[in-house]
Amino acid sequence: MLIADWSKLPKELLQIISEKLNCEFHELRFRSVCSSWRSSSIPPKNHLLNLPSKFPYPSKNNNNTSTYPIFKRTIFLINPPPNQQQQQTLNPWLIKIGLDSRGRTSLWNPLSRDKQLRLRFQLPHYFDFNQLSLFKLGHEFVIGDFPSVYPNESYSTENSHFMKKVVAYDDTLNSGNDRSCSVLLTIHISGKLAIFRSGDQQWMIMPEMPPNPYTDVCVFNGRPIAVDSAGRTVVVGSDLSLDLVAEAVFGGDTKYLVESDGELLLVDKYSNRVGQFRQFRQFERSDYEQSDLFSFGAVDERDYVIGIERAVRFDVFRLDENDKKWVKLTNLGDRVLFLGKDCAFSVKASNLPMANGNCLIFRDDDYGRDLHSTGLGIDVFCLDKQQILPLSSLPRCSNLFWPPPQWTGLD
Amino acid sequence: MASSSSNLISLKTSDGTVFKVERALAKTMKTVQAIIEEADANIYMIPIHNVFSHHMDMIIDYYKLSVAGKSKEFSVEKLDNDELKDFLLAVHYLNMEDLFEVLTQAVADRLEKKSVGYVRKYFGIENDFTPEEYAAIRKKNDWAFKGDDIEPEEDEEKQEE
């Protein structure tokens, strides 16, 4: 008869099990259970191995001296503790948590870059994550000072505004050496890709000028992937070559990449320009060349025009890797896609819980938004009705984000 | 005559039951396969210690489903944690690759959404860290990257237990 109890499972078994956990947060818990579990598992993966703690913004003229800290934020779905579930169906809570520039753990609007969510209490309060059921939905990296020091965050002339999504992946070229390294990939405002590797001082802007500017990047199955505004999708090789993953679809204005249920999806956003404004820069910084600013319609280096865009509809495609084509999807089934400024992820409607999936939750940029509105600014696009609804019109959905559910004790 | 030409292999579980299984199924058990290859003479009965008849029943179920291309339908949900653990150890002993993957993932999934206290309680594990060790673990940043990463335990109160 087997007498081994769970704490004394063979080390190799414990190690294999720990490797199958969903995120580093669960790996940390695994390692906190007892000493033999702790010694059988490897410490969780660090996404930013051997990279500096501060980065300049990507720029063509590399005389940037200003550097900004990088923060990793994680999006979790928190489920109520099991013993409370008997009374009613309690809402889970979807949060984005990460440090702010002062090193304090903060909650953020899950789909925005710089909007914090403030809890009501002032006194020191502790929230014990160890006792809750958590599921990691995604993570993001942001470079800059958040929250911004400028009062009008949406109209901040801080250059962090120009930063696009940043993703991190393993540098396979260096994997032969002792130390493993991470590489950052983002999009420069000219629309070209930019890379930062361990040992670099500046971002390297990849010289290849695509026919259309790149609009999104992601890491899929460990590989860095980029898509341009026409939908042409490439994978970045370890030698920085770009290989075609899928041909363009044209269609709408901006393309995004989301991983859903093990597949890579393309989201094609159609936007309407509802206005524009000219923004004067408050500083005389020359972090960007004039030619970059001109792409924003600037008259001179001191001002530029920002277009106010609102999404009108979305199309979703799935990847046919063999044919290198994006194939249109008419129904997402049970899935709900979330498009944030710096992250994108997919959740099963039954986990949320939402009655139906087949929708896309997103947030338009803050320009042109009433600064005094207190809502989250999140909207929902339903694929079946091809219609956009504000989050507030779907209370079950809205309760997922804010205010914190009653069972958390934080409301 | 020579049993090596037979298509069935006899396996005897530790509770004394004999299962006659197809050679193809026995081949998925690397431990059994090694025994067959080791034995020069014809071997007519292979004892499998650490495997009970209820484990063999599930192994045969899994085999039938995977042959029919339906391995995703195999579920261990109805097993409680101890039963799952025993089954995992049996499959590990038999060195069956695919089924082992399925079971380790099933265990990971059970652990995944649970808090540390819950894991200890439902898996029957004692917290053998001293209070000082445990406090150090809670404080320590397991990531090599200092400061900028999230420390999930940062804002928590000390354990009450």
JSON list of C-alpha atoms in Angstrom, two decimals, chain A residues 1-218:
[
{"chain": "A", "resi": 1, "resn": "MET", "atom": "CA", "xyz": [0.00, 0.00, 0.00]},
{"chain": "A", "resi": 2, "resn": "LEU", "atom": "CA", "xyz": [1.30, 3.40, -0.84]},
{"chain": "A", "resi": 3, "resn": "ILE", "atom": "CA", "xyz": [2.09, 5.29, 2.28]},
{"chain": "A", "resi": 4, "resn": "ALA", "atom": "CA", "xyz": [3.45, 8.46, 0.75]},
{"chain": "A", "resi": 5, "resn": "ASP", "atom": "CA", "xyz": [1.28, 11.40, 1.72]},
{"chain": "A", "resi": 6, "resn": "TRP", "atom": "CA", "xyz": [0.95, 14.53, -0.37]},
{"chain": "A", "resi": 7, "resn": "SER", "atom": "CA", "xyz": [3.74, 16.33, 1.39]},
{"chain": "A", "resi": 8, "resn": "LYS", "atom": "CA", "xyz": [6.12, 13.53, 0.55]},
{"chain": "A", "resi": 9, "resn": "LEU", "atom": "CA", "xyz": [5.41, 12.94, -3.10]},
{"chain": "A", "resi": 10, "resn": "PRO", "atom": "CA", "xyz": [8.57, 12.16, -5.04]},
{"chain": "A", "resi": 11, "resn": "LYS", "atom": "CA", "xyz": [10.40, 15.37, -5.77]},
{"chain": "A", "resi": 12, "resn": "GLU", "atom": "CA", "xyz": [10.23, 14.91, -9.50]},
{"chain": "A", "resi": 13, "resn": "LEU", "atom": "CA", "xyz": [6.45, 14.62, -9.36]},
{"chain": "A", "resi": 14, "resn": "LEU", "atom": "CA", "xyz": [6.12, 17.77, -7.30]},
{"chain": "A", "resi": 15, "resn": "GLN", "atom": "CA", "xyz": [8.36, 19.58, -9.72]},
{"chain": "A", "resi": 16, "resn": "ILE", "atom": "CA", "xyz": [6.32, 18.50, -12.72]},
{"chain": "A", "resi": 17, "resn": "ILE", "atom": "CA", "xyz": [3.10, 19.55, -11.02]},
{"chain": "A", "resi": 18, "resn": "SER", "atom": "CA", "xyz": [4.49, 22.93, -10.06]},
{"chain": "A", "resi": 19, "resn": "GLU", "atom": "CA", "xyz": [5.53, 23.56, -13.65]},
{"chain": "A", "resi": 20, "resn": "LYS", "atom": "CA", "xyz": [1.93, 23.13, -14.77]},
{"chain": "A", "resi": 21, "resn": "LEU", "atom": "CA", "xyz": [0.59, 25.94, -12.60]},
{"chain": "A", "resi": 22, "resn": "ASN", "atom": "CA", "xyz": [-0.95, 28.90, -14.30]},
{"chain": "A", "resi": 23, "resn": "CYS", "atom": "CA", "xyz": [1.15, 31.77, -13.04]},
{"chain": "A", "resi": 24, "resn": "GLU", "atom": "CA", "xyz": [3.91, 32.77, -10.69]},
{"chain": "A", "resi": 25, "resn": "PHE", "atom": "CA", "xyz": [1.41, 33.72, -8.06]},
{"chain": "A", "resi": 26, "resn": "HIS", "atom": "CA", "xyz": [0.29, 30.10, -7.81]},
{"chain": "A", "resi": 27, "resn": "GLU", "atom": "CA", "xyz": [3.86, 28.93, -7.91]},
{"chain": "A", "resi": 28, "resn": "LEU", "atom": "CA", "xyz": [4.56, 31.12, -4.89]},
{"chain": "A", "resi": 29, "resn": "ARG", "atom": "CA", "xyz": [1.66, 29.58, -3.05]},
{"chain": "A", "resi": 30, "resn": "PHE", "atom": "CA", "xyz": [2.80, 26.11, -3.99]},
{"chain": "A", "resi": 31, "resn": "ARG", "atom": "CA", "xyz": [6.13, 26.94, -2.46]},
{"chain": "A", "resi": 32, "resn": "SER", "atom": "CA", "xyz": [4.51, 28.20, 0.74]},
{"chain": "A", "resi": 33, "resn": "VAL", "atom": "CA", "xyz": [2.60, 25.01, 1.55]},
{"chain": "A", "resi": 34, "resn": "CYS", "atom": "CA", "xyz": [5.33, 22.99, 3.24]},
{"chain": "A", "resi": 35, "resn": "SER", "atom": "CA", "xyz": [9.08, 22.50, 3.10]},
{"chain": "A", "resi": 36, "resn": "SER", "atom": "CA", "xyz": [9.19, 19.51, 0.78]},
{"chain": "A", "resi": 37, "resn": "TRP", "atom": "CA", "xyz": [6.96, 21.25, -1.76]},
{"chain": "A", "resi": 38, "resn": "ARG", "atom": "CA", "xyz": [9.14, 24.30, -1.49]},
{"chain": "A", "resi": 39, "resn": "SER", "atom": "CA", "xyz": [12.35, 22.43, -2.09]},
{"chain": "A", "resi": 40, "resn": "SER", "atom": "CA", "xyz": [10.91, 20.51, -5.04]},
{"chain": "A", "resi": 41, "resn": "SER", "atom": "CA", "xyz": [9.97, 23.48, -7.13]},
{"chain": "A", "resi": 42, "resn": "ILE", "atom": "CA", "xyz": [11.92, 26.13, -8.96]},
{"chain": "A", "resi": 43, "resn": "PRO", "atom": "CA", "xyz": [11.30, 29.77, -8.02]},
{"chain": "A", "resi": 44, "resn": "PRO", "atom": "CA", "xyz": [8.86, 31.43, -10.39]},
{"chain": "A", "resi": 45, "resn": "LYS", "atom": "CA", "xyz": [10.04, 32.84, -13.67]},
{"chain": "A", "resi": 46, "resn": "ASN", "atom": "CA", "xyz": [11.13, 36.41, -13.78]},
{"chain": "A", "resi": 47, "resn": "HIS", "atom": "CA", "xyz": [9.92, 38.09, -16.93]},
{"chain": "A", "resi": 48, "resn": "LEU", "atom": "CA", "xyz": [12.52, 40.79, -16.88]},
{"chain": "A", "resi": 49, "resn": "LEU", "atom": "CA", "xyz": [15.70, 38.83, -16.41]},
{"chain": "A", "resi": 50, "resn": "ASN", "atom": "CA", "xyz": [18.92, 40.74, -16.74]},
{"chain": "A", "resi": 51, "resn": "LEU", "atom": "CA", "xyz": [17.26, 43.92, -17.87]},
{"chain": "A", "resi": 52, "resn": "PRO", "atom": "CA", "xyz": [17.77, 47.29, -16.24]},
{"chain": "A", "resi": 53, "resn": "SER", "atom": "CA", "xyz": [15.20, 48.75, -13.90]},
{"chain": "A", "resi": 54, "resn": "LYS", "atom": "CA", "xyz": [14.82, 51.93, -15.91]},
{"chain": "A", "resi": 55, "resn": "PHE", "atom": "CA", "xyz": [14.43, 52.50, -19.60]},
{"chain": "A", "resi": 56, "resn": "PRO", "atom": "CA", "xyz": [14.51, 55.42, -21.98]},
{"chain": "A", "resi": 57, "resn": "TYR", "atom": "CA", "xyz": [11.70, 55.75, -24.46]},
{"chain": "A", "resi": 58, "resn": "PRO", "atom": "CA", "xyz": [12.48, 54.46, -27.95]},
{"chain": "A", "resi": 59, "resn": "SER", "atom": "CA", "xyz": [13.85, 57.25, -30.05]},
{"chain": "A", "resi": 60, "resn": "LYS", "atom": "CA", "xyz": [15.63, 57.64, -33.33]},
{"chain": "A", "resi": 61, "resn": "ASN", "atom": "CA", "xyz": [18.16, 60.06, -31.92]},
{"chain": "A", "resi": 62, "resn": "ASN", "atom": "CA", "xyz": [19.79, 58.15, -29.17]},
{"chain": "A", "resi": 63, "resn": "ASN", "atom": "CA", "xyz": [20.82, 60.99, -26.97]},
{"chain": "A", "resi": 64, "resn": "ASN", "atom": "CA", "xyz": [18.04, 60.24, -24.54]},
{"chain": "A", "resi": 65, "resn": "THR", "atom": "CA", "xyz": [19.11, 60.72, -21.03]},
{"chain": "A", "resi": 66, "resn": "SER", "atom": "CA", "xyz": [15.77, 60.41, -19.31]},
{"chain": "A", "resi": 67, "resn": "THR", "atom": "CA", "xyz": [14.89, 56.97, -18.13]},
{"chain": "A", "resi": 68, "resn": "TYR", "atom": "CA", "xyz": [11.68, 55.74, -16.62]},
{"chain": "A", "resi": 69, "resn": "PRO", "atom": "CA", "xyz": [10.91, 52.76, -14.44]},
{"chain": "A", "resi": 70, "resn": "ILE", "atom": "CA", "xyz": [9.21, 49.68, -15.80]},
{"chain": "A", "resi": 71, "resn": "PHE", "atom": "CA", "xyz": [6.33, 48.13, -13.94]},
{"chain": "A", "resi": 72, "resn": "LYS", "atom": "CA", "xyz": [4.70, 44.78, -14.34]},
{"chain": "A", "resi": 73, "resn": "ARG", "atom": "CA", "xyz": [1.02, 44.64, -13.55]},
{"chain": "A", "resi": 74, "resn": "THR", "atom": "CA", "xyz": [-1.07, 41.53, -13.34]},
{"chain": "A", "resi": 75, "resn": "ILE", "atom": "CA", "xyz": [-4.74, 41.06, -14.06]},
{"chain": "A", "resi": 76, "resn": "PHE", "atom": "CA", "xyz": [-6.49, 38.62, -11.77]},
{"chain": "A", "resi": 77, "resn": "LEU", "atom": "CA", "xyz": [-9.96, 37.22, -11.43]},
{"chain": "A", "resi": 78, "resn": "ILE", "atom": "CA", "xyz": [-10.65, 36.82, -7.74]},
{"chain": "A", "resi": 79, "resn": "ASN", "atom": "CA", "xyz": [-13.29, 34.33, -6.70]},
{"chain": "A", "resi": 80, "resn": "PRO", "atom": "CA", "xyz": [-15.14, 34.50, -3.41]},
{"chain": "A", "resi": 81, "resn": "PRO", "atom": "CA", "xyz": [-13.94, 32.08, -0.73]},
{"chain": "A", "resi": 82, "resn": "PRO", "atom": "CA", "xyz": [-15.80, 28.75, -1.02]},
{"chain": "A", "resi": 83, "resn": "ASN", "atom": "CA", "xyz": [-17.41, 28.82, 2.40]},
{"chain": "A", "resi": 84, "resn": "GLN", "atom": "CA", "xyz": [-19.27, 31.99, 1.55]},
{"chain": "A", "resi": 85, "resn": "GLN", "atom": "CA", "xyz": [-20.75, 30.69, -1.63]},
{"chain": "A", "resi": 86, "resn": "GLN", "atom": "CA", "xyz": [-23.69, 28.92, -0.11]},
{"chain": "A", "resi": 87, "resn": "GLN", "atom": "CA", "xyz": [-25.87, 31.97, 0.33]},
{"chain": "A", "resi": 88, "resn": "GLN", "atom": "CA", "xyz": [-26.03, 33.54, -3.11]},
{"chain": "A", "resi": 89, "resn": "THR", "atom": "CA", "xyz": [-24.10, 33.59, -6.33]},
{"chain": "A", "resi": 90, "resn": "LEU", "atom": "CA", "xyz": [-21.40, 36.01, -5.50]},
{"chain": "A", "resi": 91, "resn": "ASN", "atom": "CA", "xyz": [-19.61, 38.06, -8.12]},
{"chain": "A", "resi": 92, "resn": "PRO", "atom": "CA", "xyz": [-15.97, 37.47, -8.83]},
{"chain": "A", "resi": 93, "resn": "TRP", "atom": "CA", "xyz": [-13.78, 40.55, -9.04]},
{"chain": "A", "resi": 94, "resn": "LEU", "atom": "CA", "xyz": [-11.50, 41.42, -11.92]},
{"chain": "A", "resi": 95, "resn": "ILE", "atom": "CA", "xyz": [-8.57, 43.57, -10.89]},
{"chain": "A", "resi": 96, "resn": "LYS", "atom": "CA", "xyz": [-5.33, 44.86, -12.24]},
{"chain": "A", "resi": 97, "resn": "ILE", "atom": "CA", "xyz": [-2.71, 45.17, -9.56]},
{"chain": "A", "resi": 98, "resn": "GLY", "atom": "CA", "xyz": [0.75, 46.66, -9.73]},
{"chain": "A", "resi": 99, "resn": "LEU", "atom": "CA", "xyz": [3.09, 49.10, -8.10]},
{"chain": "A", "resi": 100, "resn": "ASP", "atom": "CA", "xyz": [2.82, 52.81, -8.71]},
{"chain": "A", "resi": 101, "resn": "SER", "atom": "CA", "xyz": [5.84, 55.07, -9.11]},
{"chain": "A", "resi": 102, "resn": "ARG", "atom": "CA", "xyz": [6.14, 55.42, -5.36]},
{"chain": "A", "resi": 103, "resn": "GLY", "atom": "CA", "xyz": [6.37, 51.71, -4.88]},
{"chain": "A", "resi": 104, "resn": "ARG", "atom": "CA", "xyz": [2.91, 51.29, -3.43]},
{"chain": "A", "resi": 105, "resn": "THR", "atom": "CA", "xyz": [0.72, 48.39, -4.46]},
{"chain": "A", "resi": 106, "resn": "SER", "atom": "CA", "xyz": [-2.24, 49.86, -6.32]},
{"chain": "A", "resi": 107, "resn": "LEU", "atom": "CA", "xyz": [-5.33, 48.82, -8.17]},
{"chain": "A", "resi": 108, "resn": "TRP", "atom": "CA", "xyz": [-5.72, 50.07, -11.70]},
{"chain": "A", "resi": 109, "resn": "ASN", "atom": "CA", "xyz": [-8.52, 50.28, -14.20]},
{"chain": "A", "resi": 110, "resn": "PRO", "atom": "CA", "xyz": [-7.88, 46.95, -15.92]},
{"chain": "A", "resi": 111, "resn": "LEU", "atom": "CA", "xyz": [-8.08, 48.34, -19.43]},
{"chain": "A", "resi": 112, "resn": "SER", "atom": "CA", "xyz": [-6.38, 51.68, -18.99]},
{"chain": "A", "resi": 113, "resn": "ARG", "atom": "CA", "xyz": [-2.73, 52.52, -18.55]},
{"chain": "A", "resi": 114, "resn": "ASP", "atom": "CA", "xyz": [-2.73, 55.25, -15.97]},
{"chain": "A", "resi": 115, "resn": "LYS", "atom": "CA", "xyz": [-6.08, 55.25, -14.20]},
{"chain": "A", "resi": 116, "resn": "GLN", "atom": "CA", "xyz": [-5.91, 54.16, -10.62]},
{"chain": "A", "resi": 117, "resn": "LEU", "atom": "CA", "xyz": [-8.85, 52.86, -8.67]},
{"chain": "A", "resi": 118, "resn": "ARG", "atom": "CA", "xyz": [-8.92, 54.16, -5.19]},
{"chain": "A", "resi": 119, "resn": "LEU", "atom": "CA", "xyz": [-10.37, 52.21, -2.32]},
{"chain": "A", "resi": 120, "resn": "ARG", "atom": "CA", "xyz": [-12.36, 54.13, 0.17]},
{"chain": "A", "resi": 121, "resn": "PHE", "atom": "CA", "xyz": [-10.61, 53.46, 3.38]},
{"chain": "A", "resi": 122, "resn": "GLN", "atom": "CA", "xyz": [-7.77, 55.66, 4.52]},
{"chain": "A", "resi": 123, "resn": "LEU", "atom": "CA", "xyz": [-6.43, 53.69, 7.41]},
{"chain": "A", "resi": 124, "resn": "PRO", "atom": "CA", "xyz": [-3.86, 50.99, 6.84]},
{"chain": "A", "resi": 125, "resn": "HIS", "atom": "CA", "xyz": [-5.75, 47.94, 5.73]},
{"chain": "A", "resi": 126, "resn": "TYR", "atom": "CA", "xyz": [-4.55, 44.51, 4.83]},
{"chain": "A", "resi": 127, "resn": "PHE", "atom": "CA", "xyz": [-5.97, 42.25, 2.23]},
{"chain": "A", "resi": 128, "resn": "ASP", "atom": "CA", "xyz": [-4.76, 38.70, 2.53]},
{"chain": "A", "resi": 129, "resn": "PHE", "atom": "CA", "xyz": [-4.45, 37.26, -0.94]},
{"chain": "A", "resi": 130, "resn": "ASN", "atom": "CA", "xyz": [-3.31, 33.97, 0.50]},
{"chain": "A", "resi": 131, "resn": "GLN", "atom": "CA", "xyz": [-6.82, 33.05, 1.51]},
{"chain": "A", "resi": 132, "resn": "LEU", "atom": "CA", "xyz": [-8.48, 33.77, -1.83]},
{"chain": "A", "resi": 133, "resn": "SER", "atom": "CA", "xyz": [-8.97, 31.88, -5.00]},
{"chain": "A", "resi": 134, "resn": "LEU", "atom": "CA", "xyz": [-7.18, 33.73, -7.79]},
{"chain": "A", "resi": 135, "resn": "PHE", "atom": "CA", "xyz": [-6.82, 33.16, -11.45]},
{"chain": "A", "resi": 136, "resn": "LYS", "atom": "CA", "xyz": [-4.33, 35.09, -13.51]},
{"chain": "A", "resi": 137, "resn": "LEU", "atom": "CA", "xyz": [-5.81, 36.45, -16.71]},
{"chain": "A", "resi": 138, "resn": "GLY", "atom": "CA", "xyz": [-2.81, 38.31, -18.07]},
{"chain": "A", "resi": 139, "resn": "HIS", "atom": "CA", "xyz": [-0.08, 40.77, -17.35]},
{"chain": "A", "resi": 140, "resn": "GLU", "atom": "CA", "xyz": [1.34, 43.94, -18.84]},
{"chain": "A", "resi": 141, "resn": "PHE", "atom": "CA", "xyz": [4.45, 46.03, -18.71]},
{"chain": "A", "resi": 142, "resn": "VAL", "atom": "CA", "xyz": [4.38, 49.82, -18.61]},
{"chain": "A", "resi": 143, "resn": "ILE", "atom": "CA", "xyz": [7.31, 52.18, -18.77]},
{"chain": "A", "resi": 144, "resn": "GLY", "atom": "CA", "xyz": [6.83, 55.58, -17.22]},
{"chain": "A", "resi": 145, "resn": "ASP", "atom": "CA", "xyz": [5.77, 57.30, -14.06]},
{"chain": "A", "resi": 146, "resn": "PHE", "atom": "CA", "xyz": [2.31, 56.31, -13.03]},
{"chain": "A", "resi": 147, "resn": "PRO", "atom": "CA", "xyz": [0.17, 57.93, -12.00]},
{"chain": "A", "resi": 148, "resn": "SER", "atom": "CA", "xyz": [1.37, 60.86, -14.02]},
{"chain": "A", "resi": 149, "resn": "VAL", "atom": "CA", "xyz": [2.36, 64.00, -12.15]},
{"chain": "A", "resi": 150, "resn": "TYR", "atom": "CA", "xyz": [0.22, 66.06, -14.45]},
{"chain": "A", "resi": 151, "resn": "PRO", "atom": "CA", "xyz": [-3.32, 66.70, -13.24]},
{"chain": "A", "resi": 152, "resn": "ASN", "atom": "CA", "xyz": [-4.95, 66.19, -16.59]},
{"chain": "A", "resi": 153, "resn": "GLU", "atom": "CA", "xyz": [-3.72, 62.70, -17.17]},
{"chain": "A", "resi": 154, "resn": "SER", "atom": "CA", "xyz": [-5.45, 62.24, -20.47]},
{"chain": "A", "resi": 155, "resn": "TYR", "atom": "CA", "xyz": [-3.85, 65.24, -21.95]},
{"chain": "A", "resi": 156, "resn": "SER", "atom": "CA", "xyz": [-0.49, 64.64, -20.42]},
{"chain": "A", "resi": 157, "resn": "THR", "atom": "CA", "xyz": [2.27, 65.77, -22.63]},
{"chain": "A", "resi": 158, "resn": "GLU", "atom": "CA", "xyz": [4.54, 63.29, -20.96]},
{"chain": "A", "resi": 159, "resn": "ASN", "atom": "CA", "xyz": [6.00, 61.09, -23.58]},
{"chain": "A", "resi": 160, "resn": "SER", "atom": "CA", "xyz": [4.75, 57.99, -21.86]},
{"chain": "A", "resi": 161, "resn": "HIS", "atom": "CA", "xyz": [1.65, 58.75, -23.82]},
{"chain": "A", "resi": 162, "resn": "PHE", "atom": "CA", "xyz": [3.42, 57.80, -27.00]},
{"chain": "A", "resi": 163, "resn": "MET", "atom": "CA", "xyz": [4.50, 54.44, -25.69]},
{"chain": "A", "resi": 164, "resn": "LYS", "atom": "CA", "xyz": [2.76, 51.52, -27.22]},
{"chain": "A", "resi": 165, "resn": "LYS", "atom": "CA", "xyz": [2.33, 48.09, -25.71]},
{"chain": "A", "resi": 166, "resn": "VAL", "atom": "CA", "xyz": [5.50, 46.52, -24.35]},
{"chain": "A", "resi": 167, "resn": "VAL", "atom": "CA", "xyz": [5.92, 42.75, -24.26]},
{"chain": "A", "resi": 168, "resn": "ALA", "atom": "CA", "xyz": [8.73, 40.60, -22.87]},
{"chain": "A", "resi": 169, "resn": "TYR", "atom": "CA", "xyz": [9.98, 37.26, -24.08]},
{"chain": "A", "resi": 170, "resn": "ASP", "atom": "CA", "xyz": [12.97, 34.99, -23.63]},
{"chain": "A", "resi": 171, "resn": "ASP", "atom": "CA", "xyz": [16.05, 35.70, -25.65]},
{"chain": "A", "resi": 172, "resn": "THR", "atom": "CA", "xyz": [16.64, 32.33, -27.24]},
{"chain": "A", "resi": 173, "resn": "LEU", "atom": "CA", "xyz": [19.85, 33.48, -28.84]},
{"chain": "A", "resi": 174, "resn": "ASN", "atom": "CA", "xyz": [21.46, 33.74, -25.44]},
{"chain": "A", "resi": 175, "resn": "SER", "atom": "CA", "xyz": [19.85, 30.66, -24.01]},
{"chain": "A", "resi": 176, "resn": "GLY", "atom": "CA", "xyz": [23.00, 28.68, -24.60]},
{"chain": "A", "resi": 177, "resn": "ASN", "atom": "CA", "xyz": [24.90, 30.81, -22.13]},
{"chain": "A", "resi": 178, "resn": "ASP", "atom": "CA", "xyz": [24.65, 30.55, -18.40]},
{"chain": "A", "resi": 179, "resn": "ARG", "atom": "CA", "xyz": [22.39, 33.44, -17.89]},
{"chain": "A", "resi": 180, "resn": "SER", "atom": "CA", "xyz": [19.04, 33.63, -19.58]},
{"chain": "A", "resi": 181, "resn": "CYS", "atom": "CA", "xyz": [17.78, 37.00, -20.66]},
{"chain": "A", "resi": 182, "resn": "SER", "atom": "CA", "xyz": [14.55, 38.67, -21.53]},
{"chain": "A", "resi": 183, "resn": "VAL", "atom": "CA", "xyz": [13.96, 40.93, -24.50]},
{"chain": "A", "resi": 184, "resn": "LEU", "atom": "CA", "xyz": [11.43, 43.73, -24.69]},
{"chain": "A", "resi": 185, "resn": "LEU", "atom": "CA", "xyz": [9.50, 44.45, -27.86]},
{"chain": "A", "resi": 186, "resn": "THR", "atom": "CA", "xyz": [7.42, 47.51, -28.54]},
{"chain": "A", "resi": 187, "resn": "ILE", "atom": "CA", "xyz": [6.39, 49.79, -31.38]},
{"chain": "A", "resi": 188, "resn": "HIS", "atom": "CA", "xyz": [8.10, 53.11, -31.98]},
{"chain": "A", "resi": 189, "resn": "ILE", "atom": "CA", "xyz": [5.82, 56.01, -32.87]},
{"chain": "A", "resi": 190, "resn": "SER", "atom": "CA", "xyz": [7.01, 55.84, -36.45]},
{"chain": "A", "resi": 191, "resn": "GLY", "atom": "CA", "xyz": [5.28, 52.48, -36.63]},
{"chain": "A", "resi": 192, "resn": "LYS", "atom": "CA", "xyz": [8.46, 50.42, -36.70]},
{"chain": "A", "resi": 193, "resn": "LEU", "atom": "CA", "xyz": [9.29, 47.78, -34.14]},
{"chain": "A", "resi": 194, "resn": "ALA", "atom": "CA", "xyz": [11.78, 48.48, -31.35]},
{"chain": "A", "resi": 195, "resn": "ILE", "atom": "CA", "xyz": [13.71, 45.97, -29.29]},
{"chain": "A", "resi": 196, "resn": "PHE", "atom": "CA", "xyz": [15.60, 46.22, -26.02]},
{"chain": "A", "resi": 197, "resn": "ARG", "atom": "CA", "xyz": [17.97, 43.44, -25.08]},
{"chain": "A", "resi": 198, "resn": "SER", "atom": "CA", "xyz": [20.03, 42.76, -22.03]},
{"chain": "A", "resi": 199, "resn": "GLY", "atom": "CA", "xyz": [23.15, 44.91, -22.16]},
{"chain": "A", "resi": 200, "resn": "ASP", "atom": "CA", "xyz": [21.60, 47.55, -24.42]},
{"chain": "A", "resi": 201, "resn": "GLN", "atom": "CA", "xyz": [21.54, 51.19, -23.40]},
{"chain": "A", "resi": 202, "resn": "GLN", "atom": "CA", "xyz": [18.94, 52.26, -25.90]},
{"chain": "A", "resi": 203, "resn": "TRP", "atom": "CA", "xyz": [16.11, 50.70, -27.82]},
{"chain": "A", "resi": 204, "resn": "MET", "atom": "CA", "xyz": [17.05, 49.39, -31.19]},
{"chain": "A", "resi": 205, "resn": "ILE", "atom": "CA", "xyz": [14.53, 50.46, -33.77]},
{"chain": "A", "resi": 206, "resn": "MET", "atom": "CA", "xyz": [14.31, 47.80, -36.43]},
{"chain": "A", "resi": 207, "resn": "PRO", "atom": "CA", "xyz": [15.08, 49.40, -39.76]},
{"chain": "A", "resi": 208, "resn": "GLU", "atom": "CA", "xyz": [12.49, 47.51, -41.77]},
{"chain": "A", "resi": 209, "resn": "MET", "atom": "CA", "xyz": [9.72, 49.92, -42.68]},
{"chain": "A", "resi": 210, "resn": "PRO", "atom": "CA", "xyz": [6.56, 47.93, -43.17]},
{"chain": "A", "resi": 211, "resn": "PRO", "atom": "CA", "xyz": [4.00, 49.06, -45.76]},
{"chain": "A", "resi": 212, "resn": "ASN", "atom": "CA", "xyz": [1.74, 49.95, -42.85]},
{"chain": "A", "resi": 213, "resn": "PRO", "atom": "CA", "xyz": [2.69, 50.92, -39.31]},
{"chain": "A", "resi": 214, "resn": "TYR", "atom": "CA", "xyz": [2.65, 48.18, -36.71]},
{"chain": "A", "resi": 215, "resn": "THR", "atom": "CA", "xyz": [-0.19, 48.57, -34.27]},
{"chain": "A", "resi": 216, "resn": "ASP", "atom": "CA", "xyz": [0.16, 45.73, -31.81]},
{"chain": "A", "resi": 217, "resn": "VAL", "atom": "CA", "xyz": [2.58, 43.15, -30.43]},
{"chain": "A", "resi": 218, "resn": "CYS", "atom": "CA", "xyz": [2.17, 40.04, -28.34]}
]
